[in-house]
Coordinates of C-alpha atoms and ligand atoms in Angstrom, one line a residue:
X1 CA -22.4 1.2 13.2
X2 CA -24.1 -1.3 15.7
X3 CA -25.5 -3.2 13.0
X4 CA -21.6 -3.8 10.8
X5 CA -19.8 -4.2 14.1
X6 CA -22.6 -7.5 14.6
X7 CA -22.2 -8.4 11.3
X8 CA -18.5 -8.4 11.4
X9 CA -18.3 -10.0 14.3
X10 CA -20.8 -13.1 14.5
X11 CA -21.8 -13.1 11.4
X12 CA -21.2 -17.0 9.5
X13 CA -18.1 -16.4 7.7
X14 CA -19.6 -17.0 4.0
X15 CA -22.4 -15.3 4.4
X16 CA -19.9 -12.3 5.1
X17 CA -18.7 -13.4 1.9
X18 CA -21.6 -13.4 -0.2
X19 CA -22.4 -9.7 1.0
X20 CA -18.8 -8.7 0.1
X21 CA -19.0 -10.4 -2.8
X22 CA -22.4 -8.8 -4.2
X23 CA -20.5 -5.3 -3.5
X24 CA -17.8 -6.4 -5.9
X25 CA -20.1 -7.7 -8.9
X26 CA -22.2 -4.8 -9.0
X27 CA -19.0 -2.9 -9.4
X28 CA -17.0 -5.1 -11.6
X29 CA -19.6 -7.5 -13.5
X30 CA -16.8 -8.4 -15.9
X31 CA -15.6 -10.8 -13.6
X32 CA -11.8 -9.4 -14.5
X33 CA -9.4 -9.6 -11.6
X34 CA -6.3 -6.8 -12.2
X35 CA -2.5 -7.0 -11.5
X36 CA 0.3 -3.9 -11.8
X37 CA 3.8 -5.1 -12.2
X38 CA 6.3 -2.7 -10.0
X39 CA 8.9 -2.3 -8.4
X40 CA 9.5 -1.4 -4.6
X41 CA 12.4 0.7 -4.0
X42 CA 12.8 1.6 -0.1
X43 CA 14.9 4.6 -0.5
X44 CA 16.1 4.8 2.9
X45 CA 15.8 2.5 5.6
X46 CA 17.0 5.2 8.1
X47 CA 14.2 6.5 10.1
X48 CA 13.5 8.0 13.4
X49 CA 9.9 7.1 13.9
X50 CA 10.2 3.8 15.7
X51 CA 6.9 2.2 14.7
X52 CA 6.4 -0.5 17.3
X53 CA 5.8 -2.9 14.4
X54 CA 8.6 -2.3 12.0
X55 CA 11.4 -4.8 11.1
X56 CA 12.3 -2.7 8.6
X57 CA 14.3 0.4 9.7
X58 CA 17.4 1.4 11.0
X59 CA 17.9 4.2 13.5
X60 CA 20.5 7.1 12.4
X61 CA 24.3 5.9 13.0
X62 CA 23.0 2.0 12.8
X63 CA 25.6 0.0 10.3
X64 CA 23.4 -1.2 9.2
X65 CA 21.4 2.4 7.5
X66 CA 21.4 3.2 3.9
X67 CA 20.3 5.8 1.3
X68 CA 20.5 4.7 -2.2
X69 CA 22.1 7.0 -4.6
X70 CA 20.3 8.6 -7.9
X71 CA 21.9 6.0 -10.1
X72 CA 21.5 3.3 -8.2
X73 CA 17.6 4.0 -7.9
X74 CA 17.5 4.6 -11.8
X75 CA 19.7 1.3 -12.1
X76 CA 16.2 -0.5 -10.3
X77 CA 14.0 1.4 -12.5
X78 CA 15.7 0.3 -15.7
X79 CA 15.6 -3.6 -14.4
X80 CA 12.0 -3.2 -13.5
X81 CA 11.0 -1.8 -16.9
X82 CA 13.0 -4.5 -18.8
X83 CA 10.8 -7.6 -16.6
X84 CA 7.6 -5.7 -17.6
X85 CA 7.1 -3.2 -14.3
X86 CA 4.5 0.0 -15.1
X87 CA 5.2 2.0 -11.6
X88 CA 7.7 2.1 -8.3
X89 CA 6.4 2.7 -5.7
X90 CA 9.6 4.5 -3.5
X91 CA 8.9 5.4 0.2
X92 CA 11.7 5.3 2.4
X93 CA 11.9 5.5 6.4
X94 CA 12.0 9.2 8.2
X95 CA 15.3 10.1 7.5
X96 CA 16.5 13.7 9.2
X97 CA 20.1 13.9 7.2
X98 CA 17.9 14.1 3.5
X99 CA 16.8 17.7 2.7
X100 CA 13.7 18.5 0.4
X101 CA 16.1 19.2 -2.6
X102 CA 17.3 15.7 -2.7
X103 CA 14.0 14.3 -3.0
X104 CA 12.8 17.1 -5.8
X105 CA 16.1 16.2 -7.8
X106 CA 15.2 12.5 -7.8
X107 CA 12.1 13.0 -8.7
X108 CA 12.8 15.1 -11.8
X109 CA 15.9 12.9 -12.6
X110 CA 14.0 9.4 -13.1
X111 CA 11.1 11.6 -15.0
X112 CA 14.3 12.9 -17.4
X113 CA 16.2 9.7 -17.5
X114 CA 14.3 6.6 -16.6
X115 CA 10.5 8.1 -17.0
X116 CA 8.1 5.8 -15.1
X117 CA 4.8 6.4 -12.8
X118 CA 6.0 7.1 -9.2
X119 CA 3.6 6.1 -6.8
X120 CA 5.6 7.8 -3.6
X121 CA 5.5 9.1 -0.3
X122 CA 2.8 8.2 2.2
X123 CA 1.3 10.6 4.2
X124 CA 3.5 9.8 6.9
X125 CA 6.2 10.7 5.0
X126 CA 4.6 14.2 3.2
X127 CA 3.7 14.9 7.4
X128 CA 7.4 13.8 8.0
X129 CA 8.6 16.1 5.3
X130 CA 6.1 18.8 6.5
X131 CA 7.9 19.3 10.0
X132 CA 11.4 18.8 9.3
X133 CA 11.2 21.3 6.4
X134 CA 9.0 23.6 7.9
X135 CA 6.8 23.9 4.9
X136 CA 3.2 23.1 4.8
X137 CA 2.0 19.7 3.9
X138 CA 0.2 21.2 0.6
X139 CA 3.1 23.0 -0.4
X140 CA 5.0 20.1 0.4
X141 CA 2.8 18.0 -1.9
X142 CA 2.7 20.6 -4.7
X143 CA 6.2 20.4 -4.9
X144 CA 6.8 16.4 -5.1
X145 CA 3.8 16.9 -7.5
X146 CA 5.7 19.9 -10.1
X147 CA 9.1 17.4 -9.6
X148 CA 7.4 14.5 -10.8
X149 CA 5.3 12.5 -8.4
X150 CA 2.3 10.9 -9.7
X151 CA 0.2 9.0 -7.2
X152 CA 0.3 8.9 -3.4
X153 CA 0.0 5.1 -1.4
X154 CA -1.7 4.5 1.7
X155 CA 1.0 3.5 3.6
X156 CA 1.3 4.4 6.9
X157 CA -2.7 4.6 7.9
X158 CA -2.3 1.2 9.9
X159 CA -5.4 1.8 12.2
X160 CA -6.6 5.1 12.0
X161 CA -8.1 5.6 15.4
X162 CA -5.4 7.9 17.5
X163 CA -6.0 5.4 20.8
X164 CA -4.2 2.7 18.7
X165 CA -1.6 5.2 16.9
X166 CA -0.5 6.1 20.7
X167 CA 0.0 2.4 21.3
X168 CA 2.3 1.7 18.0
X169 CA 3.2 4.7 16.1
X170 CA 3.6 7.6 18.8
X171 CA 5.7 9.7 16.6
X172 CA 4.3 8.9 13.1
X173 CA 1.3 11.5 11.7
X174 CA -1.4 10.8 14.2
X175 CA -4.9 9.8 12.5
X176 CA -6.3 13.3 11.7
X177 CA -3.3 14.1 10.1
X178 CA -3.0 11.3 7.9
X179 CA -6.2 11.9 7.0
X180 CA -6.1 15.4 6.3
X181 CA -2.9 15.0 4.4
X182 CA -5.0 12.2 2.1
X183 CA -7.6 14.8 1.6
X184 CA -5.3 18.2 0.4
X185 CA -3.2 15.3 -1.9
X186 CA -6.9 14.8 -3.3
X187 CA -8.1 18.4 -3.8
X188 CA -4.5 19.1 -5.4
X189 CA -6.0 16.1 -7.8
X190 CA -3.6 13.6 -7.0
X191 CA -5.0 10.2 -6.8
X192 CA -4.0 7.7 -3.4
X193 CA -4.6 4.5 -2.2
X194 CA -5.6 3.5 1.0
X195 CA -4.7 1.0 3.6
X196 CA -4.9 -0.7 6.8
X197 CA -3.1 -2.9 8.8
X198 CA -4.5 -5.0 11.3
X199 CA -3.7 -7.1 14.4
X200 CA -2.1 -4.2 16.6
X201 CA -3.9 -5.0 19.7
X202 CA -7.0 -2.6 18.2
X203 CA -10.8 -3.7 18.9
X204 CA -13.0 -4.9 15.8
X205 CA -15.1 -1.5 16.4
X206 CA -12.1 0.1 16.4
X207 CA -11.4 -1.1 12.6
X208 CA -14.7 0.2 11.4
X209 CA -14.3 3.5 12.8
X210 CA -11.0 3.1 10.2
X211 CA -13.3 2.1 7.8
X212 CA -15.9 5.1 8.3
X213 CA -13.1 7.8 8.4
X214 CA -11.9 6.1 4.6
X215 CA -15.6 6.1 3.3
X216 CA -16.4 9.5 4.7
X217 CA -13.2 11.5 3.6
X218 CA -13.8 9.2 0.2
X219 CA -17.4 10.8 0.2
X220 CA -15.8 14.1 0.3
X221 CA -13.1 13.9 -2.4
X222 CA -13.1 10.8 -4.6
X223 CA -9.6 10.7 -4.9
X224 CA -9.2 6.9 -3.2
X225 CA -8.2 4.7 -6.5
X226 CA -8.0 1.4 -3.9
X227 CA -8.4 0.2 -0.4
X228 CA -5.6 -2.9 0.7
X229 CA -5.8 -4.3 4.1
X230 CA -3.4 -7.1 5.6
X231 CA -2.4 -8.5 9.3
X232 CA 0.2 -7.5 11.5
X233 CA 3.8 -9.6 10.8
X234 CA 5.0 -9.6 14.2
X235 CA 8.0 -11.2 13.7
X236 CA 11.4 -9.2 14.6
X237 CA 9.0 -6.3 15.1
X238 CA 11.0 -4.5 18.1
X239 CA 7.9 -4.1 20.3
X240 CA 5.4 -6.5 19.1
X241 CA 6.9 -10.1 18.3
X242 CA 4.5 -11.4 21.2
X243 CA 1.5 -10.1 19.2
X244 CA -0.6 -13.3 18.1
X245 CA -0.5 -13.9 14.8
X246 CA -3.9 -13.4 13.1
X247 CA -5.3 -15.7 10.9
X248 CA -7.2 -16.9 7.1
X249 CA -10.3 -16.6 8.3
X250 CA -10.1 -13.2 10.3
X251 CA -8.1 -11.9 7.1
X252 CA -11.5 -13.2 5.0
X253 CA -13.8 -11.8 7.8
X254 CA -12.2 -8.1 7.4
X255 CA -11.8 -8.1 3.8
X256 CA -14.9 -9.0 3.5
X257 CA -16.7 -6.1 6.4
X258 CA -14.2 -3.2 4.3
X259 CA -15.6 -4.0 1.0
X260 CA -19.2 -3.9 2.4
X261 CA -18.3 -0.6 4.1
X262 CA -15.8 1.0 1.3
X263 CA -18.9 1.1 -1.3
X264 CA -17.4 3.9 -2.6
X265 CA -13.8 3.0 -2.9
X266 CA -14.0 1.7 -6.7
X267 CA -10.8 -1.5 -6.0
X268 CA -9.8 -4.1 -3.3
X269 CA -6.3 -5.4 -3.4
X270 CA -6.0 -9.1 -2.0
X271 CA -3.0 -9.1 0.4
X272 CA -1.3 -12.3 -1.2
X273 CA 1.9 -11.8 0.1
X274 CA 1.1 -11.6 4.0
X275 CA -1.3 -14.2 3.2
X276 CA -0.3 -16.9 0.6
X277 CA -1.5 -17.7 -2.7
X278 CA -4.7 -19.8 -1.4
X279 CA -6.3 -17.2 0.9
X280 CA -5.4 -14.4 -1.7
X281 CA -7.6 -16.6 -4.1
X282 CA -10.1 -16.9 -1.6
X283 CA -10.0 -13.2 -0.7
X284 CA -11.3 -12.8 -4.4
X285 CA -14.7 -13.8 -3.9
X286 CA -14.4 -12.3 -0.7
X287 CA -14.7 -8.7 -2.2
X288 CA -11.2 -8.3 -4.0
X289 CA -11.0 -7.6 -7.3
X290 CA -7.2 -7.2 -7.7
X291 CA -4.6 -9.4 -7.4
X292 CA -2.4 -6.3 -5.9
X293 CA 1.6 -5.8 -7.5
X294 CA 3.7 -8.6 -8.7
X295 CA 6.8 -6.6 -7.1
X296 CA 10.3 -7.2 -7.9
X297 CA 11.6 -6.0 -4.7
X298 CA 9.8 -5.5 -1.0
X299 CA 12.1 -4.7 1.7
X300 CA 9.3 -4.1 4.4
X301 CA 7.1 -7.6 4.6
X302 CA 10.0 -9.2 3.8
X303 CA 12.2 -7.9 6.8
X304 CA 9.6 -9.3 9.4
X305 CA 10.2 -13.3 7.2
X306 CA 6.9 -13.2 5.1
X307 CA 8.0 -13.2 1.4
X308 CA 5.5 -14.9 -1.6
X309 CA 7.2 -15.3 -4.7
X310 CA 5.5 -15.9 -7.8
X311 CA 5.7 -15.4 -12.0
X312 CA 3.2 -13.4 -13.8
X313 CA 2.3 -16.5 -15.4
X314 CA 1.5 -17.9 -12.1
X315 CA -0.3 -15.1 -11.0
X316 CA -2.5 -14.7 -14.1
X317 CA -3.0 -19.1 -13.7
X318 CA -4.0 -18.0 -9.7
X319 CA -6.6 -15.9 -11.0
X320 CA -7.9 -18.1 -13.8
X321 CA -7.9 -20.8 -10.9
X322 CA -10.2 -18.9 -8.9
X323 CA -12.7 -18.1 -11.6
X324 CA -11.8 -14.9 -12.9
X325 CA -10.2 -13.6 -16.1
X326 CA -6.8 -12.2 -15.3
X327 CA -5.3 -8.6 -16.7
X328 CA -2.4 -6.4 -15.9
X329 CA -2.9 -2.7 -14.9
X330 CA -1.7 0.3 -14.9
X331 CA -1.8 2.5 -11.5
X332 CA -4.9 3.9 -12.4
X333 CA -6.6 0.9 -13.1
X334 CA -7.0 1.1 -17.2
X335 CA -5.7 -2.4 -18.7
X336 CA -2.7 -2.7 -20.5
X337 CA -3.3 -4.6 -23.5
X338 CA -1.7 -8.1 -24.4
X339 CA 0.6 -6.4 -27.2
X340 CA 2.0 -4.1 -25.0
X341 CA 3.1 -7.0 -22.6
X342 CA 6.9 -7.4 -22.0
X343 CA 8.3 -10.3 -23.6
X344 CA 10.0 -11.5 -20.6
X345 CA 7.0 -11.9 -18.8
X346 CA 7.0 -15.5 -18.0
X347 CA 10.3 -15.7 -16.9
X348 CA 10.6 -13.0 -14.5
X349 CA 10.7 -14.5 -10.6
X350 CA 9.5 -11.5 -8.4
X351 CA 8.3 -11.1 -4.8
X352 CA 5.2 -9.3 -3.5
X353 CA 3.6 -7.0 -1.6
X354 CA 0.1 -5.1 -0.3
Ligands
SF4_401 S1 7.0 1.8 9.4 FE1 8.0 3.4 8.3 S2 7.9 5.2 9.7 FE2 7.6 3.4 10.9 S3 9.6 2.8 11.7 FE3 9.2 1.6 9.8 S4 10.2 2.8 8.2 FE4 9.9 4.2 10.0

């Protein structure tokens, strides 16, 4: 640990590179550099957890609270699908007036009438879920699983080190938890990506101990599909707006240190929304070998001012820019082939995000 905290920290930033970078060849020698076209759809903005870095959510009785209805969820879906989108990915603030049922029913209603993969519910949410409904967090997942749910994001990880949960997230899933709800979603075979945010006033040795809990729960289970890591957006965060802002080349320098440590964590999303199109070019010969979602909606980055907008034909020109063939995904990875492209594809305007 010594040894990676040394290297992280002094060593010259391209040689960090060049180690990073030797991780990703010897994984993806094809030199092909992935996108997924989705669609974000914050459920609820109504949440009780008062993360110390969120610009995001509204406490209950704000005016400014919502929870969208079935129809006007489906309604999203059915845009997305026409501009090309594969997956949503739906998570939604901590909301205490939504019982279990609600969420079942929308699960099994856009699989019956607007069938597309649903990447949903971080682990904070499942741990949310978990207490309010009294129900254990593999039961829980079992059930979002039987309703519908395909895949499970890494939101919520942050910096998985509880010292720095206290400081930010007090009442959100604590570390352990997280981690232990990432592992029963993996032995109930559901797949989950995996994050970490950045820049909350943690120590660089704290990020790798992040990174070590990732690689040795990933050790245990496999069930890690990607690993996306991007800086804190301080701005009209309610606790954190004097955070300094981090920048290019400390976003480089970690990207860089997690794909050297994540060996075992097949993908590495470049943040390109949170960091602009030229540092998420950069980021792919950095370790990154995706160019993350081309979203059609994001709620969250975009709350604290930090929105990238871009065409999939500017994305896939980003990525032949920086050297690398481009290709669009699926959620698990496996390409989608040209044929099955949507016709509107170069017409589409979008936003981003990790
Ligand atoms: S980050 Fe999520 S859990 Fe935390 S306050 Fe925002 S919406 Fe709630």
């Amino acid at each position: 640990m010594r040894d990676l905290l040394d290297f992280y920290a002094n060593a010259p930033l391209l040689e960090l590179g060049a180690a990073a970078d030797q991780v990703r060849r010897a994984k993806h020698p094809d030199d092909i550099v992935t996108f997924i076209v989705d669609r974000n759809i914050n459920y609820t903005n109504v949440c009780v957890a008062d993360c110390g870095f969120c610009a995001f959510y509204r406490r209950p009785k704000h005016g400014e609270g919502y929870t969208l209805s079935y129809e006007e969820i489906g309604a999203k879906i059915d845009e997305a699908k026409q501009l090309g989108a594969v997956q949503i990915l739906m998570q939604g603030g901590h909301n205490p007036y939504i019982p279990f049922e609600w969420y079942l029913e929308l699960l099994r209603y856009i699989k019956k009438y607007h069938p597309i993969h649903i990447h949903g519910f971080s682990p904070s949410e499942v741990d949310f879920f978990s207490k309010v409904f009294r129900m254990d967090a593999r039961e829980i997942i079992r059930e979002l699983m039987k309703a519908g749910l395909d895949s499970i994001p890494g939101g919520g990880g942050e910096i998985l080190v509880q010292r720095v949960r206290d400081l930010v997230a007090r009442k959100k899933a604590g570390a352990d938890r997280w981690l232990e709800i990432m592992e029963i979603a993996h032995e109930e075979g559901m797949k989950t990506s995996v994050t970490m945010m950045y820049g909350l006033g943690e120590t660089l040795a704290e990020r790798l101990e992040h990174l070590q809990r990732v690689r040795d729960l990933q050790a245990r289970t496999n069930g890690f599909t990607a690993f996306i890591c991007w800086p804190l957006q301080p701005e009209n965060t309610p606790m954190m707006s004097n955070q300094p802002k981090t920048d290019a080349i400390e976003y480089l320098r970690t990207v860089a240190i997690s794909r050297i440590v994540l060996d075992n964590v097949p993908n590495l999303q470049a943040s390109w929304v949170t960091m602009g199109m030229k540092v998420g070019q950069l980021a792919l010969r950095f370790g990154c070998n995706d160019f993350g979602s081309l979203m059609i909606e994001e709620n969250v980055v975009s709350a604290a001012n930090t929105t990238y907008r871009t065409t999939t034909a500017e994305m896939e020109r980003l990525i032949r820019d920086a050297g690398f063939r481009p290709a669009r995904r699926r959620q698990d990875y496996s390409i989608i082939p040209l044929d099955d492209h949507s016709p509107l594809q170069n017409h589409d305007l979008v936003s981003a995000s990790a």
